[in-house]
XYZ file of N, CA and C in Angstrom:
408
model
N -5.351 -3.446 12.818
C -4.740 -3.121 11.562
C -4.360 -4.406 10.862
N -4.631 -4.377 9.471
C -4.341 -5.502 8.627
C -2.869 -5.663 8.423
N -2.373 -6.843 8.502
C -0.940 -7.007 8.233
C -0.594 -7.180 6.720
N -0.056 -5.991 6.178
C 0.246 -5.929 4.753
C 1.652 -6.436 4.463
N 2.642 -6.075 5.260
C 3.923 -6.267 4.977
C 4.402 -7.670 5.651
N 3.995 -8.747 5.025
C 4.433 -9.963 5.591
C 5.863 -10.402 4.975
N 6.699 -11.174 5.722
C 7.953 -11.462 5.027
C 7.959 -11.946 3.581
N 8.819 -11.375 2.752
C 8.740 -11.815 1.375
C 8.096 -10.725 0.483
N 7.281 -9.855 1.071
C 6.504 -8.948 0.224
C 7.431 -7.765 -0.351
N 7.223 -7.403 -1.503
C 7.976 -6.361 -2.155
C 7.397 -4.938 -1.964
N 8.136 -3.983 -1.561
C 7.439 -2.725 -1.337
C 8.445 -1.765 -1.931
N 8.063 -0.428 -2.018
C 8.863 0.680 -2.602
C 9.036 1.611 -1.433
N 10.214 2.081 -1.145
C 10.636 3.056 -0.127
C 10.168 4.499 -0.549
N 9.499 5.152 0.168
C 9.045 6.625 -0.112
C 9.779 7.763 0.282
N 10.390 7.593 1.527
C 11.161 8.579 2.120
C 12.667 8.239 2.420
N 13.442 9.103 2.532
C 14.872 8.941 2.932
C 15.822 8.720 1.687
N 16.878 8.307 2.154
C 18.059 8.279 1.113
C 17.742 7.131 0.073
N 17.050 6.210 0.306
C 16.680 5.075 -0.644
C 15.260 5.204 -1.135
N 14.743 6.403 -1.290
C 13.561 6.670 -1.849
C 13.492 6.317 -3.250
N 12.359 5.526 -3.665
C 12.265 4.977 -4.962
C 12.896 3.656 -5.216
N 13.437 3.176 -4.153
C 14.261 1.744 -4.312
C 13.151 0.652 -3.921
N 13.335 -0.464 -4.464
C 12.522 -1.661 -4.185
C 13.101 -2.324 -3.135
N 12.385 -2.806 -2.247
C 12.844 -3.554 -1.056
C 11.915 -4.844 -0.808
N 12.507 -5.773 -0.024
C 11.885 -7.035 0.367
C 11.785 -6.873 1.811
N 10.531 -7.177 2.434
C 10.377 -7.226 3.810
C 11.092 -8.515 4.533
N 11.766 -8.211 5.350
C 12.370 -9.534 6.063
C 11.663 -9.849 7.370
N 11.302 -8.827 8.103
C 10.603 -8.877 9.451
C 9.718 -7.750 9.605
N 8.487 -8.005 9.965
C 7.492 -6.945 10.177
C 7.292 -6.825 11.746
N 7.419 -5.613 12.331
C 7.176 -5.370 13.751
C 5.984 -4.418 13.863
N 4.736 -4.936 13.871
C 3.562 -4.117 14.005
C 3.401 -3.350 15.331
N 3.912 -3.957 16.272
C 3.678 -3.287 17.597
C 4.726 -2.278 18.009
N 5.860 -2.482 17.365
C 7.008 -1.578 17.610
C 7.895 -2.155 18.622
N 8.948 -1.429 19.011
C 9.868 -1.934 20.076
C 10.068 -0.694 21.126
N 10.940 -0.862 22.088
C 11.283 -0.069 23.012
C 11.986 1.347 22.416
N 12.919 1.063 21.603
C 13.574 2.212 20.862
C 12.809 2.707 19.746
N 11.957 1.926 19.092
C 11.185 2.344 17.963
C 9.665 1.995 18.203
N 8.882 3.046 18.885
C 7.570 2.755 19.332
C 6.573 2.921 18.319
N 6.794 2.479 16.952
C 5.817 2.788 15.883
C 5.940 1.569 15.129
N 5.068 1.117 14.208
C 5.145 0.116 13.356
C 6.319 0.295 12.322
N 7.179 -0.680 12.301
C 8.268 -0.681 11.380
C 8.624 -2.068 10.851
N 9.492 -2.032 9.742
C 9.901 -3.353 9.101
C 11.408 -3.259 8.876
N 12.033 -4.545 8.972
C 13.462 -4.730 8.616
C 13.343 -5.169 7.096
N 13.963 -4.395 6.317
C 13.952 -4.578 4.799
C 15.425 -4.765 4.356
N 15.294 -5.481 3.124
C 16.618 -5.651 2.339
C 16.213 -5.050 0.944
N 17.058 -4.230 0.454
C 16.751 -3.710 -0.885
C 17.928 -3.527 -1.848
N 17.581 -2.925 -2.923
C 18.792 -2.804 -4.039
C 19.146 -1.416 -4.072
N 20.294 -1.104 -3.638
C 20.986 0.360 -3.727
C 21.397 0.633 -5.204
N 22.129 -0.378 -5.729
C 22.528 -0.169 -7.201
C 22.047 -1.531 -7.945
N 21.263 -1.093 -8.923
C 20.627 -2.139 -9.745
C 21.655 -2.667 -10.848
N 21.355 -4.076 -11.322
C 22.327 -4.468 -12.262
C 22.103 -3.767 -13.658
N 23.160 -3.736 -14.456
C 23.168 -2.898 -15.664
C 22.610 -3.862 -16.941
N 22.397 -3.180 -17.965
C 21.909 -3.872 -19.200
C 23.125 -4.656 -19.825
N 22.721 -5.810 -20.375
C 23.691 -6.670 -21.021
C 23.171 -6.999 -22.309
N 24.219 -7.046 -23.339
C 23.965 -7.465 -24.719
C 24.675 -8.670 -25.111
N 24.450 -9.165 -26.269
C 25.130 -10.355 -26.818
C 26.518 -10.292 -27.058
N 26.858 -9.010 -27.391
C 28.417 -8.690 -27.870
C 29.189 -8.606 -26.660
N 28.682 -8.606 -25.351
C 29.677 -8.531 -24.299
C 30.153 -9.848 -23.990
N 31.482 -9.822 -23.418
C 32.105 -11.144 -23.036
C 31.640 -11.521 -21.627
N 32.241 -12.618 -21.207
C 31.806 -13.115 -19.947
C 32.210 -12.332 -18.652
N 33.380 -11.610 -18.819
C 33.910 -10.885 -17.905
C 32.896 -9.692 -17.566
N 32.644 -9.042 -18.640
C 31.932 -7.857 -18.578
C 30.455 -8.197 -18.126
N 29.762 -9.223 -18.586
C 28.481 -9.721 -18.136
C 28.599 -9.864 -16.723
N 29.456 -10.667 -16.181
C 29.658 -10.793 -14.774
C 29.794 -9.554 -13.949
N 30.441 -8.558 -14.434
C 30.569 -7.362 -13.804
C 29.250 -6.443 -13.845
N 28.538 -6.528 -14.895
C 27.247 -5.850 -15.058
C 26.085 -6.580 -14.323
N 26.263 -7.785 -14.012
C 25.248 -8.510 -13.153
C 25.298 -8.240 -11.694
N 26.327 -7.510 -11.096
C 26.337 -7.209 -9.778
C 25.269 -6.368 -9.224
N 24.943 -6.593 -7.901
C 23.809 -5.991 -7.349
C 24.406 -5.478 -6.049
N 24.155 -4.087 -5.625
C 24.556 -3.599 -4.298
C 23.394 -3.562 -3.471
N 23.371 -4.319 -2.253
C 22.142 -4.343 -1.540
C 22.201 -3.380 -0.424
N 21.242 -3.136 0.286
C 21.246 -2.388 1.584
C 20.273 -3.065 2.698
N 20.528 -2.824 3.815
C 19.661 -3.556 4.894
C 19.255 -2.314 5.837
N 17.961 -2.088 6.161
C 17.563 -0.978 6.826
C 16.222 -1.248 7.558
N 16.075 -0.570 8.687
C 14.847 -0.490 9.393
C 14.023 0.657 8.899
N 12.866 0.460 8.361
C 11.989 1.600 7.886
C 10.724 1.602 8.517
N 10.152 2.799 8.643
C 8.775 3.052 9.299
C 7.891 2.610 8.196
N 6.746 1.905 8.596
C 5.807 1.393 7.664
C 5.031 2.552 6.831
N 4.989 3.722 7.454
C 4.373 4.768 6.678
C 5.237 5.263 5.551
N 6.514 4.763 5.551
C 7.387 5.193 4.475
C 7.570 4.051 3.405
N 6.647 3.072 3.457
C 6.737 2.083 2.596
C 5.458 2.024 1.676
N 5.573 1.702 0.564
C 4.346 1.402 -0.522
C 4.290 0.022 -0.737
N 3.318 -0.667 -0.511
C 3.347 -2.135 -0.862
C 3.037 -2.335 -2.305
N 3.470 -3.425 -2.873
C 3.176 -3.793 -4.299
C 2.465 -5.183 -4.133
N 2.058 -5.571 -5.419
C 1.444 -6.946 -5.465
C 2.425 -8.105 -5.550
N 3.596 -7.848 -5.621
C 4.823 -8.626 -5.913
C 5.278 -9.225 -4.592
N 5.886 -10.542 -4.580
C 6.492 -11.166 -3.551
C 7.656 -11.987 -4.012
N 8.667 -12.055 -3.155
C 9.969 -12.830 -3.513
C 9.992 -13.927 -2.467
N 10.206 -15.178 -2.948
C 10.288 -16.344 -2.065
C 11.823 -16.546 -1.824
N 12.333 -15.792 -0.934
C 13.808 -16.059 -0.546
C 13.828 -16.649 0.781
N 14.077 -17.998 0.883
C 14.350 -18.595 2.152
C 15.417 -18.189 2.913
N 16.471 -17.890 2.354
C 17.695 -17.424 3.082
C 17.614 -16.024 3.810
N 16.648 -15.271 3.134
C 16.694 -13.934 3.761
C 15.896 -13.761 5.126
N 15.132 -14.720 5.459
C 14.444 -14.676 6.628
C 15.245 -14.859 7.899
N 16.274 -15.594 7.861
C 17.179 -15.758 8.947
C 18.434 -14.859 9.035
N 18.573 -14.201 8.030
C 19.892 -13.462 7.895
C 19.888 -12.142 8.685
N 18.788 -11.447 9.010
C 18.777 -10.204 9.536
C 17.665 -10.165 10.658
N 17.993 -9.541 11.863
C 17.063 -9.393 13.059
C 17.361 -8.036 13.532
N 16.783 -7.757 14.663
C 17.043 -6.395 15.369
C 18.474 -6.392 15.957
N 18.923 -7.617 16.234
C 20.298 -7.672 16.883
C 21.388 -7.327 15.707
N 21.161 -7.660 14.451
C 22.152 -7.357 13.239
C 22.604 -6.001 13.212
N 21.708 -4.972 13.632
C 22.054 -3.590 13.489
C 23.009 -3.096 14.595
N 23.132 -3.779 15.749
C 23.983 -3.275 16.843
C 25.454 -3.564 16.443
N 25.867 -4.522 15.844
C 27.250 -4.740 15.468
C 27.502 -4.585 14.023
N 28.520 -3.745 13.684
C 28.760 -3.442 12.262
C 29.212 -4.675 11.455
N 29.964 -5.571 12.207
C 30.383 -6.914 11.423
C 29.250 -7.702 11.055
N 28.264 -7.845 11.915
C 27.045 -8.807 11.625
C 26.368 -8.164 10.410
N 26.139 -6.814 10.509
C 25.449 -6.153 9.386
C 26.192 -6.355 7.943
N 27.479 -6.323 8.062
C 28.194 -6.583 6.879
C 28.098 -8.021 6.396
N 28.056 -9.012 7.238
C 27.818 -10.379 6.906
C 26.410 -10.610 6.315
N 25.375 -10.001 6.938
C 24.106 -9.984 6.496
C 24.023 -9.333 5.054
N 24.603 -8.268 4.754
C 24.649 -7.715 3.446
C 25.291 -8.606 2.339
N 26.348 -9.443 2.769
C 27.020 -10.248 1.745
C 26.032 -11.388 1.472
N 25.378 -11.886 2.566
C 24.236 -13.049 2.351
C 23.305 -12.506 1.405
N 22.709 -11.257 1.532
C 21.620 -10.737 0.818
C 22.131 -10.539 -0.632
N 23.492 -10.075 -0.786
C 23.961 -9.808 -2.155
C 24.005 -11.024 -2.972
N 24.584 -12.223 -2.197
C 24.622 -13.576 -2.927
C 23.235 -14.048 -3.278
N 22.237 -13.891 -2.536
C 20.890 -14.328 -2.890
C 20.234 -13.570 -4.016
N 20.488 -12.152 -3.899
C 19.828 -11.377 -5.012
C 20.499 -11.622 -6.235
N 21.873 -11.795 -6.341
C 22.609 -12.043 -7.590
C 22.220 -13.435 -8.236
N 21.967 -14.545 -7.358
C 21.528 -15.651 -7.825
C 20.144 -15.640 -8.432
N 19.342 -14.940 -7.821
C 17.987 -14.647 -8.201
C 17.961 -13.968 -9.558
N 18.745 -12.969 -9.744
C 18.785 -12.161 -10.924
C 19.294 -13.011 -12.133
N 20.423 -13.729 -11.953
C 21.079 -14.595 -12.936
C 20.009 -15.680 -13.411
N 19.268 -16.255 -12.549
C 18.344 -17.249 -12.878
C 17.191 -16.729 -13.677
N 17.075 -15.452 -13.687
C 15.935 -14.879 -14.517
C 14.560 -14.773 -13.938
N 14.499 -14.934 -12.558
C 13.235 -14.897 -11.878
C 12.980 -13.485 -11.315
N 11.774 -13.156 -11.121
C 11.349 -11.747 -10.668
C 12.212 -10.710 -11.240
N 11.984 -10.508 -12.681
C 12.751 -9.529 -13.344
C 12.318 -8.079 -12.965
N 11.007 -7.940 -12.699
C 10.604 -6.681 -12.240
C 11.269 -6.092 -11.000
N 11.566 -6.950 -10.120
C 12.298 -6.479 -8.859
C 13.689 -5.923 -9.270
N 14.394 -6.354 -10.350
C 15.791 -5.975 -10.381
C 15.814 -4.905 -11.529
N 14.869 -4.162 -11.860
C 14.823 -3.064 -12.749
C 14.518 -1.880 -11.863
N 15.181 -0.695 -12.208
C 14.748 0.553 -11.462
C 13.421 0.975 -11.806
N 12.743 1.800 -11.110
C 11.304 2.276 -11.263
C 11.393 3.117 -12.738
N 12.462 4.007 -12.690
C 12.526 4.797 -13.950
C 13.881 4.548 -14.533
N 13.987 4.359 -15.808
C 15.328 4.366 -16.462
C 15.395 4.983 -17.773
């Protein structure tokens, strides 16, 4: 099987609670593991997208509207739809692994790191497509 979901690849979740959300693949496990014997990927995505900003808004309002709520999840590869886009986020690769999901505090730390990286990327204006919902 061809390896489609390389780290940094943007995909769309098709099934589950986050269906229709954009995600970035952090780690791809083609062979599966003992508890998950099917191909799956560890992904970081956007649960709540940033809101629209206009010139009239003050700095405080703009800062509040630029917030991103991330999620971290292990997803079956059959529930992902690959896109042509990719995100070059160096900090994402080391922030999450299979051990991250065992301890709630580790998961929260990883989410905070992801949130910071996503917000920096959004404010800089790069990868605008990733930070817009599919339908609005």
